[in-house]
Short mmCIF file of C-alpha atoms in Angstrom, two decimals:
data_model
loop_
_atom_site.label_atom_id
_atom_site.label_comp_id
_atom_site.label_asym_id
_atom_site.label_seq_id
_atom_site.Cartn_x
_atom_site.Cartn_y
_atom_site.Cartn_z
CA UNK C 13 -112.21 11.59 71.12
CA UNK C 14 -110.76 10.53 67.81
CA UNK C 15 -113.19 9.31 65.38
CA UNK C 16 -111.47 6.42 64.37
CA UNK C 17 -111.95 4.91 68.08
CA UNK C 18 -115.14 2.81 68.38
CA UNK C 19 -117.26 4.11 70.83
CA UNK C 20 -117.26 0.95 73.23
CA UNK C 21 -113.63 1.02 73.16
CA UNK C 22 -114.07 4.92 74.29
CA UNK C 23 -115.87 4.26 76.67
CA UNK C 24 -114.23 1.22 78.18
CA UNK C 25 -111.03 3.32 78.45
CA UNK C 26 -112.76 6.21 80.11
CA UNK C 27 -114.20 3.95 82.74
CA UNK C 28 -110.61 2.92 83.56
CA UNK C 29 -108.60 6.31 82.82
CA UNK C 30 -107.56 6.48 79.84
CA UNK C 31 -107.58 7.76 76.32
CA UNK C 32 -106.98 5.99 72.94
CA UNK C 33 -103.31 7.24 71.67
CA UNK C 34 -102.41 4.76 68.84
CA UNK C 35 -103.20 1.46 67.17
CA UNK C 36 -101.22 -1.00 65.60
CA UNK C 37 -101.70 -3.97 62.86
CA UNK C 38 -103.57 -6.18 65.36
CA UNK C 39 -106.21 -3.41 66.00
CA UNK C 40 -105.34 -2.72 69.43
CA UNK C 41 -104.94 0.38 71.28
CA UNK C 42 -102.42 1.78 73.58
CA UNK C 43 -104.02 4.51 75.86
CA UNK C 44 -102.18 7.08 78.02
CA UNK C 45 -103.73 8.06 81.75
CA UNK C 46 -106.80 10.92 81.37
CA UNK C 47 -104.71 12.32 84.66
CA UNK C 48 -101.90 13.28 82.33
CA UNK C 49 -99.23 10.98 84.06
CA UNK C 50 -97.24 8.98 82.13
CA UNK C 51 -99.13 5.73 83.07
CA UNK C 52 -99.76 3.34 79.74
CA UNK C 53 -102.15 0.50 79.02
CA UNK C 54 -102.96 -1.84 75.85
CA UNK C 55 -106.61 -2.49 75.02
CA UNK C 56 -106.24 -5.44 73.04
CA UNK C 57 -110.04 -6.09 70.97
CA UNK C 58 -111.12 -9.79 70.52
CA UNK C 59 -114.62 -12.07 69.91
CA UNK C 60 -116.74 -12.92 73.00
CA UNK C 61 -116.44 -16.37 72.78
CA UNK C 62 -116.25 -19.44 75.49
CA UNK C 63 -112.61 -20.15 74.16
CA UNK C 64 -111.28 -16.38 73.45
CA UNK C 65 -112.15 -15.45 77.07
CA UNK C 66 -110.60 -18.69 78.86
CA UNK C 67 -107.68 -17.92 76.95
CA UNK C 68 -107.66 -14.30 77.75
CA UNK C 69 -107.65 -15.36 81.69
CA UNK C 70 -105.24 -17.88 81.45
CA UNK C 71 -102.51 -15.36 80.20
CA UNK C 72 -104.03 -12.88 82.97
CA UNK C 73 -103.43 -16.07 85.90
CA UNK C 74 -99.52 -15.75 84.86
CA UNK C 75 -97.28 -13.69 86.35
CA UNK C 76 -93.53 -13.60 85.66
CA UNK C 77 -91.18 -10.78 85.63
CA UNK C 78 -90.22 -10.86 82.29
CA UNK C 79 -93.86 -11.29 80.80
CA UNK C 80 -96.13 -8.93 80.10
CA UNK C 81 -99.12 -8.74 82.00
CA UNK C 82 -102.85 -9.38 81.14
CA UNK C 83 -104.14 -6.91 83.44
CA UNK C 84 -107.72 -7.25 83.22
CA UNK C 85 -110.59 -8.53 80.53
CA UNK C 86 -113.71 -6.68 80.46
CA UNK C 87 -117.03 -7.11 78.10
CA UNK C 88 -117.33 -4.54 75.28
CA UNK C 89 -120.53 -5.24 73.90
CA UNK C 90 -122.34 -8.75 72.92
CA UNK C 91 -120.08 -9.23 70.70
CA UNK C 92 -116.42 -8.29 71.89
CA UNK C 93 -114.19 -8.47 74.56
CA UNK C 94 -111.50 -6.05 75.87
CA UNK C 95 -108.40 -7.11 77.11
CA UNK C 96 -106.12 -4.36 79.03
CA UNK C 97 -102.80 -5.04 79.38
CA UNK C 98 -99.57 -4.03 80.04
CA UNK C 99 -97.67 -1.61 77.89
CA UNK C 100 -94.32 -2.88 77.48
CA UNK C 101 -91.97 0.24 76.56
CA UNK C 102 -88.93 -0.61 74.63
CA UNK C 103 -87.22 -2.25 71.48
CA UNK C 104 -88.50 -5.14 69.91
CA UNK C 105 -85.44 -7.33 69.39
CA UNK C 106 -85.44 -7.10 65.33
CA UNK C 107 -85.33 -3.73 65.12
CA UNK C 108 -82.74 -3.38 68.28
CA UNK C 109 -80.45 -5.87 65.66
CA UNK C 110 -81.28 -3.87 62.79
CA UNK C 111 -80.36 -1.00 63.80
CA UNK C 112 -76.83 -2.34 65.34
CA UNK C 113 -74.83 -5.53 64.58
CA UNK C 114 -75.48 -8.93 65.86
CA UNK C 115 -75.95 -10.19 69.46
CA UNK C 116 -72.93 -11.23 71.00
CA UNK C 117 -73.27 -14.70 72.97
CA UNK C 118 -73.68 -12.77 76.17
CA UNK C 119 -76.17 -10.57 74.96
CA UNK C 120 -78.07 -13.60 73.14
CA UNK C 121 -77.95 -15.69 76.89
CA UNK C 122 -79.69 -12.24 78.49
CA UNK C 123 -82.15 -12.37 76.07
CA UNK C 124 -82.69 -15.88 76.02
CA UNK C 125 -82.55 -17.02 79.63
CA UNK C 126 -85.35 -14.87 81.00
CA UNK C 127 -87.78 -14.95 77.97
CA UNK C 128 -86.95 -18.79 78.56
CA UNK C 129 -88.53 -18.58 82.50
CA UNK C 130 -91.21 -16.50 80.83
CA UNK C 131 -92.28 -19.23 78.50
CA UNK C 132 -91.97 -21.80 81.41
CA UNK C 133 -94.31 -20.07 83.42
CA UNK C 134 -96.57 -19.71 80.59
CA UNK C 135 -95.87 -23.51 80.10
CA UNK C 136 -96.83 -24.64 83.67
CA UNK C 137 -100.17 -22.84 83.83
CA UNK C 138 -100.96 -24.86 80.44
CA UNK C 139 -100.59 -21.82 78.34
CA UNK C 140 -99.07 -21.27 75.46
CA UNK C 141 -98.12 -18.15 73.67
CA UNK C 142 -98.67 -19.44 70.17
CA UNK C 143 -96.90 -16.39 68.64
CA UNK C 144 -93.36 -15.84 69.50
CA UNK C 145 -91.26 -13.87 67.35
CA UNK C 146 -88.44 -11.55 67.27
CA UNK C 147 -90.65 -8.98 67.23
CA UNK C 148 -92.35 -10.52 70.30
CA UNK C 149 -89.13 -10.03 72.39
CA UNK C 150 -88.88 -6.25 73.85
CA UNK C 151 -85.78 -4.85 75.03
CA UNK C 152 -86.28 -2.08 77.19
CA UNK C 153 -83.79 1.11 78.14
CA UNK C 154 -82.58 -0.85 81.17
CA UNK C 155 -81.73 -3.95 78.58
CA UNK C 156 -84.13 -5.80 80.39
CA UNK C 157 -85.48 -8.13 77.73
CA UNK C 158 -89.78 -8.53 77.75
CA UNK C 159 -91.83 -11.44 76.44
CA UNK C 160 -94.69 -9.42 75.40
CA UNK C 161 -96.89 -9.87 71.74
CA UNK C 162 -99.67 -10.44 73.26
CA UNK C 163 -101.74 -8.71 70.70
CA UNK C 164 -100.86 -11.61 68.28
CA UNK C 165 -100.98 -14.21 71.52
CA UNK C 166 -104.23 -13.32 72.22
CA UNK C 167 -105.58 -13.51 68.49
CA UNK C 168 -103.78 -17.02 67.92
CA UNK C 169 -105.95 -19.71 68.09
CA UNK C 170 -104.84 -22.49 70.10
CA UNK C 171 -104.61 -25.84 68.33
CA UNK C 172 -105.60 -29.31 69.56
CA UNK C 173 -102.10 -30.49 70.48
CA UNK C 174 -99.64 -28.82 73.45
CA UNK C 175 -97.73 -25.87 71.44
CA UNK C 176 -95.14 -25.61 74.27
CA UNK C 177 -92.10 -27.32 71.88
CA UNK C 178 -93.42 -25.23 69.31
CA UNK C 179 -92.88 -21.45 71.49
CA UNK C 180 -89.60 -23.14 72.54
CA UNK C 181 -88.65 -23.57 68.72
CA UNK C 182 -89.68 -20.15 68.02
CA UNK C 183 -87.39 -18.50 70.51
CA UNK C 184 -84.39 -20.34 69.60
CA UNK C 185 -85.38 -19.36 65.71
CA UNK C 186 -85.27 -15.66 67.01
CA UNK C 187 -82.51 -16.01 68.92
CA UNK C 188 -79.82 -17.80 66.41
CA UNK C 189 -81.43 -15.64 63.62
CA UNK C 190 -79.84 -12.09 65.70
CA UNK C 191 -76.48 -14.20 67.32
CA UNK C 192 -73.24 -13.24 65.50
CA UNK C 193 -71.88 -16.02 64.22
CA UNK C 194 -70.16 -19.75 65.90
CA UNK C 195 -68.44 -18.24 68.89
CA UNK C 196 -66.74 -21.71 69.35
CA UNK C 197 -62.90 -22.33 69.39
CA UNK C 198 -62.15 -22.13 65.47
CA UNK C 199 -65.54 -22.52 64.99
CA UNK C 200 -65.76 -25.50 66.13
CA UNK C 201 -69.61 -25.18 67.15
CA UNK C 202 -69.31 -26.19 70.58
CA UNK C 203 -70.23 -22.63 71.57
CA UNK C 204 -73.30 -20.92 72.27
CA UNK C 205 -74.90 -21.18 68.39
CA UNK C 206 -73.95 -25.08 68.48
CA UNK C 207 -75.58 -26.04 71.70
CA UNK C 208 -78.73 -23.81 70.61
CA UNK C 209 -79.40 -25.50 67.09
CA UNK C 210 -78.07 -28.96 69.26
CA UNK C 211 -81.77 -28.20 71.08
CA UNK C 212 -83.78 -26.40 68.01
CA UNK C 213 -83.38 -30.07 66.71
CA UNK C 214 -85.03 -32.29 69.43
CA UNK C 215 -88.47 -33.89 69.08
CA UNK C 216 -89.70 -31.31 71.67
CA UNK C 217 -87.25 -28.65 73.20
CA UNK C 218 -88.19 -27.69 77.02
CA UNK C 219 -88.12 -23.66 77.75
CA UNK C 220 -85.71 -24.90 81.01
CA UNK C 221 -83.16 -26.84 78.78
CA UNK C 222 -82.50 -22.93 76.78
CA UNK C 223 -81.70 -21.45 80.61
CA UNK C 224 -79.27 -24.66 81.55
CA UNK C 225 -77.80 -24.56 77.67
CA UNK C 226 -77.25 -20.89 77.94
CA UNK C 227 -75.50 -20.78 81.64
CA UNK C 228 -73.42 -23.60 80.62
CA UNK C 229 -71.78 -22.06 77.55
CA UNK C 230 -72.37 -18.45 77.58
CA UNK C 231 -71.46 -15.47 80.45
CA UNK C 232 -74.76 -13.19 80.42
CA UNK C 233 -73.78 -9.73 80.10
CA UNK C 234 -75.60 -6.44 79.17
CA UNK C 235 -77.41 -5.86 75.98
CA UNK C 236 -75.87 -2.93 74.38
CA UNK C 237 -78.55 -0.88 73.25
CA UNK C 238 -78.21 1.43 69.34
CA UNK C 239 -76.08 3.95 70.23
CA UNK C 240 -79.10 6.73 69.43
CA UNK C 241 -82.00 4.94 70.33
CA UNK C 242 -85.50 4.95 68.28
CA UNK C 243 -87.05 8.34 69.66
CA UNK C 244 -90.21 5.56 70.35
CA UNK C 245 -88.45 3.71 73.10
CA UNK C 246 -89.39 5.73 76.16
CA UNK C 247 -86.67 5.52 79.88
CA UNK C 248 -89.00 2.63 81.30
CA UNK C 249 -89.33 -0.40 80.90
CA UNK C 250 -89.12 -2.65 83.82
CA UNK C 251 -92.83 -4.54 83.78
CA UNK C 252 -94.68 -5.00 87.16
CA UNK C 253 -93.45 -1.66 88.19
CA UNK C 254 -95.48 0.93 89.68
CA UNK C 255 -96.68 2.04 86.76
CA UNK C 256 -98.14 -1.24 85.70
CA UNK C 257 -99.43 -1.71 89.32
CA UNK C 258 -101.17 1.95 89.32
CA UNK C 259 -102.93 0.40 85.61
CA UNK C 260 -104.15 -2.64 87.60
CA UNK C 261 -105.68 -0.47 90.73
CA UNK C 262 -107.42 1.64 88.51
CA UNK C 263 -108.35 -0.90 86.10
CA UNK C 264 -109.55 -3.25 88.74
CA UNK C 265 -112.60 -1.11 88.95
CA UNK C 266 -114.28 -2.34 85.91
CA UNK C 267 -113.80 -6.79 87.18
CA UNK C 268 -118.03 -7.60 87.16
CA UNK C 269 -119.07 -9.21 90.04
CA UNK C 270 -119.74 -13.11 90.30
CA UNK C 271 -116.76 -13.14 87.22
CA UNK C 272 -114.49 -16.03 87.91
CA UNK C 273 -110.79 -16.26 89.43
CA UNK C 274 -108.22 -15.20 87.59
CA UNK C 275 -105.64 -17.99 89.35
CA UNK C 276 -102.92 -18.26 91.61
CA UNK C 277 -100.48 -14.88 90.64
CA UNK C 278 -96.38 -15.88 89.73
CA UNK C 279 -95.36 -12.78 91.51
CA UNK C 280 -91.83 -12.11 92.84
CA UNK C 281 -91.40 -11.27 96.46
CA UNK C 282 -90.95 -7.34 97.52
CA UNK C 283 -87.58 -8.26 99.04
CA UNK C 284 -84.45 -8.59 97.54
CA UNK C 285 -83.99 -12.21 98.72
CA UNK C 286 -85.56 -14.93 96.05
CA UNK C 287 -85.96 -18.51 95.17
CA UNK C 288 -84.04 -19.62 92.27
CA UNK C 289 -85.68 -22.17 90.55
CA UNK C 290 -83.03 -25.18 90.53
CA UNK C 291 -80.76 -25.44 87.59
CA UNK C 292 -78.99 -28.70 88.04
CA UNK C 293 -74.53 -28.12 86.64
CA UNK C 294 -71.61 -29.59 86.72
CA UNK C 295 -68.99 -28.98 89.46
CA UNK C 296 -70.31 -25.88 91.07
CA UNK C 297 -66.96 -25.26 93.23
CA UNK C 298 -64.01 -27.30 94.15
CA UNK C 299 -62.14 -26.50 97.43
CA UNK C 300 -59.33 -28.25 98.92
CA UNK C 301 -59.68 -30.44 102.12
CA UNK C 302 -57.99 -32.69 103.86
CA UNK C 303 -59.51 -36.02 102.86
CA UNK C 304 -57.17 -38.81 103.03
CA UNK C 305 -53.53 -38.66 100.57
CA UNK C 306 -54.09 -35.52 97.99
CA UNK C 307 -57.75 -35.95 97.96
CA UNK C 308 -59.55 -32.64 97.13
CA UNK C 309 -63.25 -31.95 98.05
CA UNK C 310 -66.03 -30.67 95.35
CA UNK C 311 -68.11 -28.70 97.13
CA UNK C 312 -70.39 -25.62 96.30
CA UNK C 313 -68.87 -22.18 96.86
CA UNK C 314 -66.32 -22.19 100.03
CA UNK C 315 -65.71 -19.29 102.17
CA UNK C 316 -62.08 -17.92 100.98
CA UNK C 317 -62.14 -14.95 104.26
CA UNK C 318 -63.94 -13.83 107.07
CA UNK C 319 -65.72 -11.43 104.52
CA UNK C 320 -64.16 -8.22 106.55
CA UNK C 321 -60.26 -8.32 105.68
CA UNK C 322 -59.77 -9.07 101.87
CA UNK C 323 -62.59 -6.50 100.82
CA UNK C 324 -61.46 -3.94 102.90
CA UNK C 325 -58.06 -4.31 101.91
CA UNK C 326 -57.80 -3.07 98.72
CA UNK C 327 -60.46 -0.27 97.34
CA UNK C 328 -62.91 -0.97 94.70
CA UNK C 329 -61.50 1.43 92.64
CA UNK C 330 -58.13 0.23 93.02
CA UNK C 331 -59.54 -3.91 92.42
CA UNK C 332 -57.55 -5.61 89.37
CA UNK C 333 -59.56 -4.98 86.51
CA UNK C 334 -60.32 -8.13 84.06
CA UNK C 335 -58.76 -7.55 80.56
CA UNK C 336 -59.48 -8.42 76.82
CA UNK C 337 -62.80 -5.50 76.42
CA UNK C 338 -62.36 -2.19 75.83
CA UNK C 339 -62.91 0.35 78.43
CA UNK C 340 -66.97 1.27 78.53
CA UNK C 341 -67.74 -1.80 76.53
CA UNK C 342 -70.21 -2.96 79.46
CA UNK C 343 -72.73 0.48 80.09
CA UNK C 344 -75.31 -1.52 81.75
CA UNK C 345 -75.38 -3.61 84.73
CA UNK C 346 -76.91 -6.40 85.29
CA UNK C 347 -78.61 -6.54 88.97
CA UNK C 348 -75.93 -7.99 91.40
CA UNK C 349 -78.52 -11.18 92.54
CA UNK C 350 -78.62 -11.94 88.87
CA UNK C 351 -75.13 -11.54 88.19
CA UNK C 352 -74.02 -14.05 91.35
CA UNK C 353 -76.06 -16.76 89.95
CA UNK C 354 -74.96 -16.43 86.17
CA UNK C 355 -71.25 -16.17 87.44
CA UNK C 356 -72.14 -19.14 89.53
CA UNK C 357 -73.34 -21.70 86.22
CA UNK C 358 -70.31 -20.46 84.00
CA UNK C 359 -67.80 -21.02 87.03
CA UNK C 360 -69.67 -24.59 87.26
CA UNK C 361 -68.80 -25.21 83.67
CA UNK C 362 -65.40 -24.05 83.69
CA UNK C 363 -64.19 -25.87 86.21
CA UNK C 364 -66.31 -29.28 85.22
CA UNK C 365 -63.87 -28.66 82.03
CA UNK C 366 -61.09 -27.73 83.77
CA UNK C 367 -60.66 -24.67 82.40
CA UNK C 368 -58.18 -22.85 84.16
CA UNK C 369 -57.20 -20.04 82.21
CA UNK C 370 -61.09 -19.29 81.47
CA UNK C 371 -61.52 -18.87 85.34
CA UNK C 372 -61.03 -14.89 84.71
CA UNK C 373 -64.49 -14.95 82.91
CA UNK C 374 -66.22 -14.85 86.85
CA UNK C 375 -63.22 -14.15 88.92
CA UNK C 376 -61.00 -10.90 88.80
CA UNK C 377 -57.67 -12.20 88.60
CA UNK C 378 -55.43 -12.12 91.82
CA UNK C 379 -58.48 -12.16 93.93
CA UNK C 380 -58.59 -14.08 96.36
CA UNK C 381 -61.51 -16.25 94.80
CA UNK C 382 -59.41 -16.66 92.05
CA UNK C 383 -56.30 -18.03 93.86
CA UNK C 384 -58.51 -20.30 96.22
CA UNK C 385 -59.86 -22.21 92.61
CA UNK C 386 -56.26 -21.97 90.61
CA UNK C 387 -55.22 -24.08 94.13
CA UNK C 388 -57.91 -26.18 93.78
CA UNK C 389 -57.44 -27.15 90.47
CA UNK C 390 -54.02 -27.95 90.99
CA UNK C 391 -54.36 -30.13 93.68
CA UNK C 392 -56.97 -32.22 91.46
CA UNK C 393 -54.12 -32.95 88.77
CA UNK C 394 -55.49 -35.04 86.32
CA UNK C 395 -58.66 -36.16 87.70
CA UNK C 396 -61.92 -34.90 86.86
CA UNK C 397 -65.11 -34.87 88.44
CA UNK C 398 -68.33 -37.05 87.42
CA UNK C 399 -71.98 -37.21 88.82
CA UNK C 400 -72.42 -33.81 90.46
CA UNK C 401 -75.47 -32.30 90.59
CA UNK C 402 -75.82 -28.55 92.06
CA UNK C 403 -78.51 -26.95 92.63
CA UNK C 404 -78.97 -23.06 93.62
CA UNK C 405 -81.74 -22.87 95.98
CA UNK C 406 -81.30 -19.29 96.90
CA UNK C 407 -80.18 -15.60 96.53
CA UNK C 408 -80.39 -12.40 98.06
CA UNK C 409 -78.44 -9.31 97.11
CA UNK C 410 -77.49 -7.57 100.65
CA UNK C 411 -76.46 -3.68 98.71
CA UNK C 412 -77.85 -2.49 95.17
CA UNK C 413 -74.72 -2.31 93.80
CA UNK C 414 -74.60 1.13 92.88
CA UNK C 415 -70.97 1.37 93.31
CA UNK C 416 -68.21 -0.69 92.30
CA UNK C 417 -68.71 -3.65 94.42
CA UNK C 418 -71.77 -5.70 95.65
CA UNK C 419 -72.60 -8.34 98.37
CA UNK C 420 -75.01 -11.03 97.50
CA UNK C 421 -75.86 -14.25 100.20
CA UNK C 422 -76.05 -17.74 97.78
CA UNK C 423 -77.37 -20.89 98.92
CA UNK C 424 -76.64 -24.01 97.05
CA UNK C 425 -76.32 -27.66 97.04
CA UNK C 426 -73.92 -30.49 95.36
CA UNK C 427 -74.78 -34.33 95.40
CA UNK C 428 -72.45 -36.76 96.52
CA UNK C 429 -69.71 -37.24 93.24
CA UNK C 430 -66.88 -39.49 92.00
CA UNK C 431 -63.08 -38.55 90.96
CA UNK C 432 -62.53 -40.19 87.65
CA UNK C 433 -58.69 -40.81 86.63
CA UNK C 434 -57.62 -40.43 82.89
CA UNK C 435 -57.43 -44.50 82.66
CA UNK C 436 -61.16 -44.42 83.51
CA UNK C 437 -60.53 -45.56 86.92
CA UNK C 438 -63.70 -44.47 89.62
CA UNK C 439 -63.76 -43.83 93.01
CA UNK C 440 -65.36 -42.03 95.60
CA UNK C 441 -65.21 -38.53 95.40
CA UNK C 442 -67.78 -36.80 98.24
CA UNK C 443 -70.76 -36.58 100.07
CA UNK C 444 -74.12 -34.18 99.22
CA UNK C 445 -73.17 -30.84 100.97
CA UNK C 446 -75.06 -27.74 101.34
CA UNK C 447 -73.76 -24.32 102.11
CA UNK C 448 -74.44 -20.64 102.28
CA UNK C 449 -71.52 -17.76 101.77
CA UNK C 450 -71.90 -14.07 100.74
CA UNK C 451 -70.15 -13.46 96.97
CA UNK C 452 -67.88 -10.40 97.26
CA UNK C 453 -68.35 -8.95 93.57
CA UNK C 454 -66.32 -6.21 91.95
CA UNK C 455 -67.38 -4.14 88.79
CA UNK C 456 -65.08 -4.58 86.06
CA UNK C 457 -64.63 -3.54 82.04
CA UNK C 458 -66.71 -6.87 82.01
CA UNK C 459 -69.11 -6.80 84.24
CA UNK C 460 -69.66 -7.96 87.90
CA UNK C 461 -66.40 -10.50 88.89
CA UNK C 462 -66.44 -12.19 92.42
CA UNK C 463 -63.47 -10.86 94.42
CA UNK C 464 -63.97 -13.31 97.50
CA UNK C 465 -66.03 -15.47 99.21
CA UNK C 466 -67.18 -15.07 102.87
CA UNK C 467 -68.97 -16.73 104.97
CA UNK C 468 -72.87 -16.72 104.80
CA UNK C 469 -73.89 -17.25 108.63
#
């Protein structure tokens, strides 16, 4: 062994696998598998005391997607604990913007949005990460952005009062600090920068108001990665994979008996199908209907096909193709499950503003999504919608979108709604509705686009 690595840290590795391969400024250790795979853990040292331990299983009770896991916490000696956990390969987000320009709105929501759900989970298990920073935030090869640090969460000592406002502040600090500057019309502020420093300045930001702010100004899209990579961020990345799982079974051999629970696990389902947590929008979709003189019904997304004819008429790789980006300018896809819902929010706030010309920002153009909406909007005139609530309940991607078009089922629901006039006057617009279609997405020069809308049942 090196002679730098404590002996009860040796030791502690060897009864789990692994060898000490590297420390950093917290004093941890990452260790690589004894069995010469490529399996990687963190051994993160800390004091045996009552409140470093609880806090140590706290983080461990979480489980999120976009966290990285405590995977187990095991005595050293009297006098020290050892904390494995996962090894989160990638880019910390400083050093990803150092080494290329700023974050483009898009790239700041991907970031943003799922560290966000991180810190909410966190949040709801009354834990706090006390130590969120840019350098915190790891973007892996896949652009799949990490809330890891846990070698500085783990040494922070938690104060007397509820920190969550505080890791909520932190995130949009690292955020705005990497996002290129306003991306509002003429600067006006009212883009994605405004509405973030809108919320850095409340008494006590939530981690759910960054997802809502983000899907209703921004269009996620892939973080483009420096165009050589640091040599140090290795091809995974994805946390909760099976390398982190093959960590846990092998780690799970040195959990003491009579030791506590660890908590209920956050863990996402093996399917593809998934809860979304509700994000309540504006108008999700509008679809004409006949409902007395020229009314129009707001309803969620409305089948536009049977789901057979329209995508088999024309072949993915002869689909319009959205314009204004460069060919190549998205190299990464986001997962098509993802992509539906984030299409979803920004079509909600487009067409609460009446944006009509923005529609090509989720729709390819010509499609027959696209001319179903341009319809709709033209049969509401000059009214406007007020009151609508929508919630997405549900998604599940049906194909893994390998190719150039994707089929993903999405539940969701609108509250009942009023049509306002431009003198102000009010009247009833609808009633709640719920309904269930399958989004027909294309791949474009921007990203995923929903060609049509078919029927879910």
């Amino acid at each position: 062994m090196d002679a730098r690595v404590d002996p009860a840290v040796d030791r502690a590795l060897a009864a789990a696998g692994f060898r000490a391969a590297a420390r950093d400024a917290h004093g941890s250790w990452r260790a690589v598998a004894l069995d010469g795979s490529d399996r990687t853990v963190d051994l993160h040292v800390l004091p045996q005391d009552a409140t470093t331990g609880a806090r140590a299983r706290a983080l461990q009770s979480v489980r999120h997607e976009h966290l990285a896991r405590v995977l187990e916490v095991v005595p050293l000696d009297d006098a020290r604990l050892g904390v494995f956990a996962e090894h989160v390969d990638g880019i910390p987000l400083d050093r990803l913007c150092a080494a290329r320009d700023a974050l483009s709105p898009g790239e700041a929501a991907t970031v943003a949005i799922p560290v966000a759900q991180a810190l909410e989970a966190l949040h709801e298990a009354g834990v706090q990460h006390g130590a969120l920073s840019a350098g915190a935030v790891v973007v892996g090869r896949d652009g799949r952005p990490v809330l890891a640090g846990l070698g500085a969460a783990l040494h922070h000592v938690p104060r007397a009062h509820d920190e969550s406002a505080e890791d909520v502040r932190a995130l949009l600090t690292a955020v705005l600090t990497y996002l290129a500057p306003d991306d509002g019309p003429s600067g006006s502020g009212e883009g994605l920068r405004g509405a973030l420093e809108e919320l850095w300045r409340e008494d006590a930001p939530a981690a759910g108001r960054v997802v809502d702010r983000c899907f209703r100004v921004a269009v996620p899209c892939a973080v483009r990665l420096p165009p050589a990579p640091d040599r140090e961020v290795p091809r995974r990345g994805v946390p909760g994979g099976d390398e982190a799982r093959a960590a846990t079974r092998s780690i799970a051999a040195l959990r003491e008996a009579g030791r506590g629970g660890t908590g209920a696990h956050r863990v996402r389902p093996a399917s593809r199908a998934r809860a979304v947590r509700p994000l309540l929008v504006g108008a999700l979709a509008l679809g004409l209907a006949a409902v007395g003189t020229c009314a129009v019904l707001v309803a969620p997304w409305r089948g536009t096909t049977d789901g057979g004819s329209a995508v088999a008429s024309v072949p993915s790789s002869a689909a319009p193709r959205a314009t204004g980006t460069p060919v190549g300018a998205v190299s990464q896809r986001l997962a098509p499950d993802d992509a539906a819902v984030a299409l979803t929010q920004r079509r909600a706030a487009l067409l609460e503003a009446g944006e009509r010309a923005a529609l090509a920002q989720v729709e390819v153009a010509g499609s027959p999504a696209h001319d179903a909406d341009v319809r709709m909007l033209a049969g509401l005139g000059d009214d406007r919608v007020a009151g609508l609530e929508v919630t997405v309940t549900r998604v599940e991607a049906l194909d893994d979108g390998a190719g150039d078009e994707a089929r993903v089922r999405l539940t969701s629901t609108t509250s009942a709604y009023e049509r306002v006039s431009p003198d102000g006057t009010r009247r009833p617009g609808g009633p709640a509705t719920t309904s269930t279609v399958v989004l027909v997405l294309r791949w474009t020069e921007q990203g995923w686009r929903v060609w049509d809308v078919a029927a879910g049942e």
